[in-house]
Amino acid sequence: MNVGILVLLIAIILFGVLAFMQLSALILAPLVTIFVIVASTFPEAGNVTILSGLKEMFMPAASAYVTSYFLVFFVGALFGAVYQFTGAAESIAHFIAGLCKGKFVAPIIFIITCVLTFGGVSGFVVFFVVYPIALNLFKEANLTRRLIPASISAGCWTVSMTAPGSPSIQNVIAMDNLGTPSTAAFVPSLIVSIAEFIMIFVWLELRARSFTKKGLLFYDKSLKYQLDEEELAVDENKKLPHWIVAMIPIVLILVLFNGFKVPVEASVFAGVMLAAVMMFKYVKGGIKAWLQVFNKGAADSGVSILNTAIVVGFGGVVKNTQGFTDLVQALQGMKMSPLVFVMITVAICAGACGSASGGMGVAFSALTKTYQALGVSLEQVHRIAAIAAGTLDTLPHQGAQITLLGICKMTHKEAYFDIAITQILIPFITCFLFIALCGMGL
């Protein structure tokens, strides 16, 4: 095996193992980067020392990502904080949950997270908002908690992230690098988004019924972590904004972003301002309390983008190695479909980074010119890249999944299988379906 490619494979495994052990990305990314610098050759950079590699490749890649996407993270985190502390996200969740009347509980949680994240609410905020609601619904339906992590995260990182018109960072990265619209390849994108939605909905429902038939119910003594009654308590008297009021800023964002082609940063900021005005009274304490809400959102944005950017810095070193060059040449030499090439390269980068947006950042930084020279529609490249980014990013070391499992008090052994099916296997099926539709001329 090519030594350079082997080094990258070892780096990915090392990245995964250390992330699985919950080592901070701020330590993990530079640490694995140092291993790559020491073990790799850099044909265009000559003799690269650890310090020069970190200063001249790692940090420029990380800082370029911050420069390009800080405002997207910032306004998104502000919007998420407003929806968390006003109860707007919870209001929408309760409304949608009430429609199921105790049926299709796992798929309904998936739908709730889809609606919230497609509307611009941060996935990490959704975790904390939706989990208590999911816990209560699963308890009422007597369903096993094993499905809660997959139900929540599938809504955050699949359809809502990749569907045409989504204000997600993945959609924005493709737009910025390819000059394509938010609704790129609209017809095949819409078809596969619906197909992906149906596949995940059906899988979650079938798995819920399968667990129930096996006798795995809500109170399951075989689970490593048991819940106490305090964690199951529900505040029935909490005053929330009406769900229609809560939906209006989300609709505004989508209309501005897709209808009027307003940049995503401005669209989401307009949603933040409208939400603050319409739901001002739901944050007790007036202006002083609202300042705390915005402070929380601002702080969250810094953590989020720094964790992602630092991973992109790792990719900034990787893309300069001989191993990465050899890997790309090997893939190009396999005479595969151009869209399959895009899918594989983006998926590999996302897997290496443990991040969909980080992986896309690395892939487009290294291969934008290659993608543009493939001779296929850039709108198709845009959409297949966005979908592919949501595949191998969900390997067990993904930070978001580790965080969610912690919130849900579940282990990888108990819950990861359904996460892998809904967020690796089904998105790959979606990729191939999209490629097939494009091949048919749609």
GROMACS .gro file of C-alpha atoms in nm:
model
  442
    1MET     CA    1   0.000   0.000   0.000
    2ASN     CA    2   0.113   0.355  -0.073
    3VAL     CA    3   0.292   0.481   0.240
    4GLY     CA    4   0.148   0.831   0.214
    5ILE     CA    5  -0.208   0.701   0.192
    6LEU     CA    6  -0.138   0.464   0.481
    7VAL     CA    7  -0.027   0.760   0.695
    8LEU     CA    8  -0.354   0.936   0.622
    9LEU     CA    9  -0.551   0.621   0.707
   10ILE     CA   10  -0.367   0.591   1.039
   11ALA     CA   11  -0.432   0.961   1.105
   12ILE     CA   12  -0.806   0.913   1.047
   13ILE     CA   13  -0.812   0.613   1.282
   14LEU     CA   14  -0.614   0.808   1.542
   15PHE     CA   15  -0.851   1.101   1.502
   16GLY     CA   16  -1.148   0.871   1.558
   17VAL     CA   17  -1.005   0.690   1.860
   18LEU     CA   18  -0.903   1.009   2.041
   19ALA     CA   19  -1.236   1.179   1.963
   20PHE     CA   20  -1.416   0.869   2.088
   21MET     CA   21  -1.222   0.914   2.412
   22GLN     CA   22  -1.374   1.266   2.420
   23LEU     CA   23  -1.049   1.456   2.375
   24SER     CA   24  -1.125   1.819   2.283
   25ALA     CA   25  -1.095   1.905   1.915
   26LEU     CA   26  -0.873   2.197   2.016
   27ILE     CA   27  -0.615   1.945   2.136
   28LEU     CA   28  -0.700   1.659   1.903
   29ALA     CA   29  -0.667   1.835   1.566
   30PRO     CA   30  -0.319   1.985   1.627
   31LEU     CA   31  -0.202   1.656   1.780
   32VAL     CA   32  -0.303   1.443   1.482
   33THR     CA   33  -0.175   1.715   1.249
   34ILE     CA   34   0.171   1.689   1.408
   35PHE     CA   35   0.165   1.312   1.339
   36VAL     CA   36   0.082   1.379   0.972
   37ILE     CA   37   0.358   1.642   0.943
   38VAL     CA   38   0.618   1.409   1.091
   39ALA     CA   39   0.515   1.103   0.889
   40SER     CA   40   0.438   1.262   0.551
   41THR     CA   41   0.618   1.423   0.260
   42PHE     CA   42   0.509   1.754   0.109
   43PRO     CA   43   0.613   1.769  -0.259
   44GLU     CA   44   0.534   2.139  -0.307
   45ALA     CA   45   0.653   2.264   0.031
   46GLY     CA   46   0.988   2.088   0.063
   47ASN     CA   47   1.118   2.025   0.414
   48VAL     CA   48   0.827   2.093   0.650
   49THR     CA   49   0.899   2.116   1.023
   50ILE     CA   50   0.631   2.077   1.287
   51LEU     CA   51   0.630   2.451   1.359
   52SER     CA   52   0.628   2.557   0.994
   53GLY     CA   53   0.353   2.308   0.914
   54LEU     CA   54   0.134   2.441   1.193
   55LYS     CA   55   0.205   2.808   1.116
   56GLU     CA   56   0.206   2.795   0.734
   57MET     CA   57  -0.057   2.530   0.655
   58PHE     CA   58  -0.264   2.446   0.963
   59MET     CA   59  -0.341   2.797   1.089
   60PRO     CA   60  -0.401   2.962   0.748
   61ALA     CA   61  -0.660   2.694   0.662
   62ALA     CA   62  -0.831   2.733   1.000
   63SER     CA   63  -0.830   3.113   0.987
   64ALA     CA   64  -0.957   3.117   0.626
   65TYR     CA   65  -1.256   2.908   0.734
   66VAL     CA   66  -1.329   3.147   1.022
   67THR     CA   67  -1.302   3.445   0.788
   68SER     CA   68  -1.542   3.291   0.538
   69TYR     CA   69  -1.807   3.148   0.770
   70PHE     CA   70  -1.792   3.319   1.110
   71LEU     CA   71  -2.095   3.536   1.039
   72VAL     CA   72  -2.300   3.231   0.934
   73PHE     CA   73  -2.218   3.057   1.263
   74PHE     CA   74  -2.269   3.378   1.460
   75VAL     CA   75  -2.619   3.466   1.341
   76GLY     CA   76  -2.720   3.098   1.349
   77ALA     CA   77  -2.615   3.071   1.713
   78LEU     CA   78  -2.801   3.392   1.799
   79PHE     CA   79  -3.114   3.256   1.632
   80GLY     CA   80  -3.078   2.927   1.819
   81ALA     CA   81  -3.038   3.106   2.154
   82VAL     CA   82  -3.350   3.316   2.092
   83TYR     CA   83  -3.552   3.006   2.004
   84GLN     CA   84  -3.421   2.819   2.305
   85PHE     CA   85  -3.481   3.082   2.572
   86THR     CA   86  -3.815   3.214   2.440
   87GLY     CA   87  -3.949   2.859   2.416
   88ALA     CA   88  -4.021   2.905   2.044
   89ALA     CA   89  -3.844   2.583   1.943
   90GLU     CA   90  -4.023   2.395   2.220
   91SER     CA   91  -4.358   2.538   2.107
   92ILE     CA   92  -4.309   2.413   1.751
   93ALA     CA   93  -4.196   2.076   1.885
   94HIS     CA   94  -4.503   2.041   2.108
   95PHE     CA   95  -4.735   2.130   1.820
   96ILE     CA   96  -4.588   1.873   1.583
   97ALA     CA   97  -4.572   1.610   1.858
   98GLY     CA   98  -4.941   1.669   1.934
   99LEU     CA   99  -5.034   1.573   1.579
  100CYS     CA  100  -4.916   1.214   1.621
  101LYS     CA  101  -5.147   1.132   1.916
  102GLY     CA  102  -4.902   0.875   2.050
  103LYS     CA  103  -4.828   0.715   1.711
  104PHE     CA  104  -4.513   0.729   1.497
  105VAL     CA  105  -4.327   0.877   1.792
  106ALA     CA  106  -3.968   0.820   1.671
  107PRO     CA  107  -4.042   0.954   1.319
  108ILE     CA  108  -4.225   1.253   1.472
  109ILE     CA  109  -3.912   1.348   1.668
  110PHE     CA  110  -3.721   1.321   1.339
  111ILE     CA  111  -3.973   1.558   1.177
  112ILE     CA  112  -3.950   1.807   1.464
  113THR     CA  113  -3.572   1.832   1.435
  114CYS     CA  114  -3.598   1.857   1.054
  115VAL     CA  115  -3.834   2.155   1.080
  116LEU     CA  116  -3.625   2.334   1.340
  117THR     CA  117  -3.287   2.288   1.170
  118PHE     CA  118  -3.421   2.359   0.819
  119GLY     CA  119  -3.553   2.682   0.967
  120GLY     CA  120  -3.207   2.782   1.084
  121VAL     CA  121  -3.195   2.665   1.447
  122SER     CA  122  -2.852   2.523   1.540
  123GLY     CA  123  -2.837   2.145   1.567
  124PHE     CA  124  -2.669   2.167   1.908
  125VAL     CA  125  -2.953   2.385   2.038
  126VAL     CA  126  -3.204   2.137   1.898
  127PHE     CA  127  -3.039   1.858   2.096
  128PHE     CA  128  -3.115   2.028   2.427
  129VAL     CA  129  -3.460   2.154   2.327
  130VAL     CA  130  -3.596   1.835   2.172
  131TYR     CA  131  -3.448   1.574   2.407
  132PRO     CA  132  -3.689   1.640   2.699
  133ILE     CA  133  -3.983   1.633   2.458
  134ALA     CA  134  -3.859   1.311   2.300
  135LEU     CA  135  -3.809   1.156   2.643
  136ASN     CA  136  -4.165   1.237   2.745
  137LEU     CA  137  -4.318   1.110   2.419
  138PHE     CA  138  -4.116   0.788   2.429
  139LYS     CA  139  -4.226   0.736   2.790
  140GLU     CA  140  -4.594   0.786   2.701
  141ALA     CA  141  -4.565   0.547   2.404
  142ASN     CA  142  -4.353   0.301   2.611
  143LEU     CA  143  -4.079   0.294   2.346
  144THR     CA  144  -3.714   0.215   2.414
  145ARG     CA  145  -3.478   0.509   2.463
  146ARG     CA  146  -3.233   0.342   2.223
  147LEU     CA  147  -3.397   0.522   1.930
  148ILE     CA  148  -3.393   0.874   2.075
  149PRO     CA  149  -3.039   0.971   1.956
  150ALA     CA  150  -3.101   0.853   1.599
  151SER     CA  151  -3.443   1.023   1.587
  152ILE     CA  152  -3.298   1.357   1.694
  153SER     CA  153  -2.972   1.357   1.498
  154ALA     CA  154  -3.128   1.223   1.175
  155GLY     CA  155  -3.343   1.534   1.162
  156CYS     CA  156  -3.041   1.759   1.216
  157TRP     CA  157  -2.789   1.608   0.975
  158THR     CA  158  -2.977   1.464   0.676
  159VAL     CA  159  -3.270   1.617   0.484
  160SER     CA  160  -3.268   1.954   0.660
  161MET     CA  161  -2.895   1.990   0.596
  162THR     CA  162  -2.891   1.892   0.227
  163ALA     CA  163  -3.234   1.971   0.081
  164PRO     CA  164  -3.257   2.249  -0.180
  165GLY     CA  165  -3.308   2.587  -0.016
  166SER     CA  166  -3.162   2.491   0.321
  167PRO     CA  167  -2.975   2.773   0.500
  168SER     CA  168  -2.728   2.513   0.633
  169ILE     CA  169  -2.354   2.584   0.631
  170GLN     CA  170  -2.306   2.288   0.394
  171ASN     CA  171  -2.533   2.450   0.135
  172VAL     CA  172  -2.356   2.784   0.182
  173ILE     CA  173  -2.007   2.633   0.138
  174ALA     CA  174  -2.108   2.479  -0.196
  175MET     CA  175  -2.271   2.806  -0.306
  176ASP     CA  176  -1.962   3.010  -0.222
  177ASN     CA  177  -1.716   2.775  -0.393
  178LEU     CA  178  -1.916   2.691  -0.705
  179GLY     CA  179  -2.124   3.004  -0.755
  180THR     CA  180  -2.443   2.799  -0.751
  181PRO     CA  181  -2.786   2.889  -0.602
  182SER     CA  182  -2.927   2.753  -0.277
  183THR     CA  183  -3.174   2.544  -0.478
  184ALA     CA  184  -2.905   2.391  -0.703
  185ALA     CA  185  -3.026   2.092  -0.910
  186PHE     CA  186  -3.373   2.154  -0.770
  187VAL     CA  187  -3.576   1.874  -0.930
  188PRO     CA  188  -3.348   1.575  -0.857
  189SER     CA  189  -3.258   1.730  -0.521
  190LEU     CA  190  -3.623   1.756  -0.420
  191ILE     CA  191  -3.696   1.399  -0.531
  192VAL     CA  192  -3.405   1.249  -0.337
  193SER     CA  193  -3.481   1.464  -0.032
  194ILE     CA  194  -3.833   1.322  -0.024
  195ALA     CA  195  -3.697   0.971  -0.077
  196GLU     CA  196  -3.443   1.015   0.203
  197PHE     CA  197  -3.711   1.150   0.433
  198ILE     CA  198  -3.935   0.850   0.364
  199MET     CA  199  -3.653   0.598   0.412
  200ILE     CA  200  -3.556   0.743   0.749
  201PHE     CA  201  -3.921   0.775   0.859
  202VAL     CA  202  -3.991   0.412   0.771
  203TRP     CA  203  -3.670   0.282   0.929
  204LEU     CA  204  -3.737   0.457   1.259
  205GLU     CA  205  -4.094   0.331   1.273
  206LEU     CA  206  -4.001  -0.027   1.184
  207ARG     CA  207  -3.722  -0.027   1.441
  208ALA     CA  208  -3.958   0.107   1.708
  209ARG     CA  209  -4.202  -0.174   1.639
  210SER     CA  210  -3.921  -0.430   1.628
  211PHE     CA  211  -3.786  -0.321   1.968
  212THR     CA  212  -4.135  -0.334   2.116
  213LYS     CA  213  -4.194  -0.687   1.987
  214LYS     CA  214  -3.866  -0.795   2.146
  215GLY     CA  215  -3.984  -0.657   2.480
  216LEU     CA  216  -3.739  -0.364   2.481
  217LEU     CA  217  -3.956  -0.087   2.625
  218PHE     CA  218  -3.899   0.252   2.789
  219TYR     CA  219  -3.799   0.113   3.127
  220ASP     CA  220  -3.513  -0.110   3.018
  221LYS     CA  221  -3.285  -0.241   3.291
  222SER     CA  222  -3.032  -0.358   3.031
  223LEU     CA  223  -2.933   0.002   2.950
  224LYS     CA  224  -2.613   0.122   3.113
  225TYR     CA  225  -2.759   0.448   3.242
  226GLN     CA  226  -3.095   0.460   3.418
  227LEU     CA  227  -3.304   0.776   3.460
  228ASP     CA  228  -3.449   0.908   3.783
  229GLU     CA  229  -3.796   1.059   3.820
  230GLU     CA  230  -3.659   1.413   3.835
  231GLU     CA  231  -3.525   1.376   3.480
  232LEU     CA  232  -3.868   1.261   3.363
  233ALA     CA  233  -4.056   1.556   3.517
  234VAL     CA  234  -4.240   1.786   3.274
  235ASP     CA  235  -4.333   2.151   3.341
  236GLU     CA  236  -4.692   2.164   3.218
  237ASN     CA  237  -4.739   2.529   3.322
  238LYS     CA  238  -4.451   2.676   3.122
  239LYS     CA  239  -4.579   2.961   2.905
  240LEU     CA  240  -4.472   2.929   2.542
  241PRO     CA  241  -4.537   3.143   2.234
  242HIS     CA  242  -4.798   3.010   1.994
  243TRP     CA  243  -4.646   2.779   1.736
  244ILE     CA  244  -4.764   3.002   1.449
  245VAL     CA  245  -4.583   3.299   1.604
  246ALA     CA  246  -4.274   3.079   1.646
  247MET     CA  247  -4.286   2.977   1.278
  248ILE     CA  248  -4.305   3.330   1.133
  249PRO     CA  249  -3.931   3.418   1.173
  250ILE     CA  250  -3.840   3.079   1.023
  251VAL     CA  251  -4.061   3.148   0.721
  252LEU     CA  252  -3.904   3.493   0.688
  253ILE     CA  253  -3.554   3.342   0.677
  254LEU     CA  254  -3.648   3.090   0.408
  255VAL     CA  255  -3.832   3.351   0.197
  256LEU     CA  256  -3.546   3.602   0.214
  257PHE     CA  257  -3.278   3.340   0.150
  258ASN     CA  258  -3.449   3.153  -0.131
  259GLY     CA  259  -3.710   3.394  -0.268
  260PHE     CA  260  -3.516   3.720  -0.262
  261LYS     CA  261  -3.163   3.569  -0.270
  262VAL     CA  262  -3.061   3.767   0.036
  263PRO     CA  263  -2.729   3.633   0.177
  264VAL     CA  264  -2.782   3.373   0.447
  265GLU     CA  265  -2.615   3.592   0.712
  266ALA     CA  266  -2.858   3.879   0.651
  267SER     CA  267  -3.157   3.644   0.620
  268VAL     CA  268  -3.094   3.476   0.953
  269PHE     CA  269  -3.016   3.808   1.125
  270ALA     CA  270  -3.352   3.940   1.005
  271GLY     CA  271  -3.510   3.630   1.158
  272VAL     CA  272  -3.329   3.698   1.487
  273MET     CA  273  -3.456   4.055   1.502
  274LEU     CA  274  -3.815   3.961   1.414
  275ALA     CA  275  -3.815   3.678   1.668
  276ALA     CA  276  -3.681   3.908   1.940
  277VAL     CA  277  -3.952   4.166   1.873
  278MET     CA  278  -4.238   3.917   1.844
  279MET     CA  279  -4.138   3.707   2.146
  280PHE     CA  280  -3.979   3.970   2.368
  281LYS     CA  281  -4.213   3.902   2.661
  282TYR     CA  282  -4.122   3.533   2.681
  283VAL     CA  283  -3.778   3.612   2.823
  284LYS     CA  284  -3.839   3.733   3.177
  285GLY     CA  285  -3.624   4.021   3.295
  286GLY     CA  286  -3.648   4.266   3.007
  287ILE     CA  287  -3.348   4.408   2.824
  288LYS     CA  288  -3.099   4.278   3.080
  289ALA     CA  289  -3.222   3.919   3.034
  290TRP     CA  290  -3.221   3.956   2.657
  291LEU     CA  291  -2.859   4.067   2.668
  292GLN     CA  292  -2.781   3.739   2.844
  293VAL     CA  293  -2.960   3.548   2.568
  294PHE     CA  294  -2.752   3.719   2.300
  295ASN     CA  295  -2.435   3.672   2.506
  296LYS     CA  296  -2.509   3.299   2.524
  297GLY     CA  297  -2.563   3.280   2.148
  298ALA     CA  298  -2.244   3.473   2.077
  299ALA     CA  299  -2.042   3.247   2.308
  300ASP     CA  300  -2.189   2.936   2.145
  301SER     CA  301  -2.097   3.063   1.798
  302GLY     CA  302  -1.734   3.105   1.901
  303VAL     CA  303  -1.709   2.751   2.034
  304SER     CA  304  -1.886   2.602   1.732
  305ILE     CA  305  -1.680   2.769   1.461
  306LEU     CA  306  -1.352   2.722   1.647
  307ASN     CA  307  -1.411   2.348   1.684
  308THR     CA  308  -1.492   2.321   1.313
  309ALA     CA  309  -1.215   2.553   1.193
  310ILE     CA  310  -0.950   2.367   1.389
  311VAL     CA  311  -1.053   2.047   1.211
  312VAL     CA  312  -1.035   2.229   0.877
  313GLY     CA  313  -0.681   2.327   0.977
  314PHE     CA  314  -0.597   1.957   0.998
  315GLY     CA  315  -0.735   1.921   0.647
  316GLY     CA  316  -0.524   2.214   0.533
  317VAL     CA  317  -0.213   2.012   0.613
  318VAL     CA  318  -0.350   1.685   0.475
  319LYS     CA  319  -0.432   1.833   0.134
  320ASN     CA  320  -0.065   1.926   0.086
  321THR     CA  321   0.070   1.577   0.155
  322GLN     CA  322   0.191   1.340  -0.115
  323GLY     CA  323  -0.052   1.082   0.023
  324PHE     CA  324  -0.355   1.303  -0.046
  325THR     CA  325  -0.231   1.377  -0.398
  326ASP     CA  326  -0.180   1.005  -0.461
  327LEU     CA  327  -0.526   0.925  -0.324
  328VAL     CA  328  -0.697   1.179  -0.552
  329GLN     CA  329  -0.498   1.055  -0.855
  330ALA     CA  330  -0.589   0.695  -0.772
  331LEU     CA  331  -0.957   0.784  -0.756
  332GLN     CA  332  -0.939   0.977  -1.082
  333GLY     CA  333  -0.762   0.683  -1.246
  334MET     CA  334  -1.051   0.450  -1.165
  335LYS     CA  335  -1.256   0.606  -1.446
  336MET     CA  336  -1.561   0.653  -1.228
  337SER     CA  337  -1.851   0.888  -1.288
  338PRO     CA  338  -1.756   1.251  -1.209
  339LEU     CA  339  -2.037   1.270  -0.952
  340VAL     CA  340  -1.918   0.947  -0.789
  341PHE     CA  341  -1.570   1.102  -0.768
  342VAL     CA  342  -1.714   1.409  -0.592
  343MET     CA  343  -1.917   1.188  -0.359
  344ILE     CA  344  -1.619   0.975  -0.257
  345THR     CA  345  -1.373   1.261  -0.208
  346VAL     CA  346  -1.614   1.471  -0.002
  347ALA     CA  347  -1.722   1.168   0.204
  348ILE     CA  348  -1.359   1.076   0.278
  349CYS     CA  349  -1.278   1.433   0.385
  350ALA     CA  350  -1.589   1.445   0.606
  351GLY     CA  351  -1.493   1.112   0.760
  352ALA     CA  352  -1.139   1.229   0.823
  353CYS     CA  353  -1.264   1.545   0.991
  354GLY     CA  354  -1.561   1.392   1.171
  355SER     CA  355  -1.753   1.693   1.046
  356ALA     CA  356  -1.977   1.753   0.742
  357SER     CA  357  -1.897   2.124   0.715
  358GLY     CA  358  -1.531   2.070   0.804
  359GLY     CA  359  -1.504   1.794   0.543
  360MET     CA  360  -1.666   2.010   0.278
  361GLY     CA  361  -1.432   2.293   0.368
  362VAL     CA  362  -1.131   2.067   0.320
  363ALA     CA  363  -1.262   1.908  -0.001
  364PHE     CA  364  -1.349   2.237  -0.169
  365SER     CA  365  -1.028   2.401  -0.054
  366ALA     CA  366  -0.826   2.125  -0.216
  367LEU     CA  367  -1.041   2.021  -0.511
  368THR     CA  368  -1.267   2.307  -0.625
  369LYS     CA  369  -1.075   2.348  -0.954
  370THR     CA  370  -1.085   1.971  -1.007
  371TYR     CA  371  -1.462   1.965  -0.950
  372GLN     CA  372  -1.510   2.258  -1.189
  373ALA     CA  373  -1.310   2.076  -1.458
  374LEU     CA  374  -1.510   1.752  -1.440
  375GLY     CA  375  -1.738   1.856  -1.724
  376VAL     CA  376  -2.066   1.810  -1.538
  377SER     CA  377  -2.321   2.057  -1.407
  378LEU     CA  378  -2.184   2.252  -1.111
  379GLU     CA  379  -2.534   2.247  -0.961
  380GLN     CA  380  -2.516   1.868  -0.957
  381VAL     CA  381  -2.168   1.885  -0.801
  382HIS     CA  382  -2.309   2.123  -0.539
  383ARG     CA  383  -2.589   1.888  -0.435
  384ILE     CA  384  -2.396   1.559  -0.440
  385ALA     CA  385  -2.123   1.723  -0.230
  386ALA     CA  386  -2.375   1.845   0.026
  387ILE     CA  387  -2.536   1.501   0.055
  388ALA     CA  388  -2.203   1.315   0.062
  389ALA     CA  389  -2.076   1.540   0.341
  390GLY     CA  390  -2.349   1.390   0.559
  391THR     CA  391  -2.227   1.031   0.527
  392LEU     CA  392  -1.889   0.937   0.675
  393ASP     CA  393  -1.893   1.244   0.899
  394THR     CA  394  -2.115   1.027   1.121
  395LEU     CA  395  -1.845   0.773   1.201
  396PRO     CA  396  -1.831   0.701   1.580
  397HIS     CA  397  -1.579   0.978   1.646
  398GLN     CA  398  -1.810   1.260   1.534
  399GLY     CA  399  -1.820   1.515   1.814
  400ALA     CA  400  -2.187   1.600   1.768
  401GLN     CA  401  -2.294   1.238   1.805
  402ILE     CA  402  -2.078   1.192   2.115
  403THR     CA  403  -2.238   1.504   2.264
  404LEU     CA  404  -2.590   1.382   2.182
  405LEU     CA  405  -2.528   1.036   2.327
  406GLY     CA  406  -2.410   1.206   2.644
  407ILE     CA  407  -2.726   1.419   2.662
  408CYS     CA  408  -2.944   1.111   2.604
  409LYS     CA  409  -2.741   0.900   2.851
  410MET     CA  410  -2.686   0.629   2.592
  411THR     CA  411  -2.375   0.443   2.477
  412HIS     CA  412  -2.252   0.377   2.124
  413LYS     CA  413  -2.327   0.009   2.174
  414GLU     CA  414  -2.690   0.085   2.260
  415ALA     CA  415  -2.774   0.354   2.004
  416TYR     CA  416  -2.511   0.388   1.732
  417PHE     CA  417  -2.646   0.121   1.493
  418ASP     CA  418  -2.958   0.325   1.413
  419ILE     CA  419  -2.750   0.643   1.385
  420ALA     CA  420  -2.529   0.468   1.129
  421ILE     CA  421  -2.825   0.342   0.925
  422THR     CA  422  -3.008   0.676   0.917
  423GLN     CA  423  -2.701   0.896   0.871
  424ILE     CA  424  -2.449   0.688   0.678
  425LEU     CA  425  -2.623   0.411   0.485
  426ILE     CA  426  -2.940   0.598   0.386
  427PRO     CA  427  -2.751   0.914   0.279
  428PHE     CA  428  -2.523   0.697   0.063
  429ILE     CA  429  -2.833   0.541  -0.096
  430THR     CA  430  -2.960   0.896  -0.148
  431CYS     CA  431  -2.632   0.988  -0.321
  432PHE     CA  432  -2.660   0.702  -0.568
  433LEU     CA  433  -3.026   0.780  -0.631
  434PHE     CA  434  -2.932   1.142  -0.707
  435ILE     CA  435  -2.657   1.028  -0.945
  436ALA     CA  436  -2.903   0.797  -1.121
  437LEU     CA  437  -3.158   1.078  -1.163
  438CYS     CA  438  -2.891   1.310  -1.302
  439GLY     CA  439  -2.790   1.033  -1.544
  440MET     CA  440  -3.152   1.026  -1.663
  441GLY     CA  441  -3.131   1.395  -1.750
  442LEU     CA  442  -3.333   1.536  -1.458
   0.00000   0.00000   0.00000
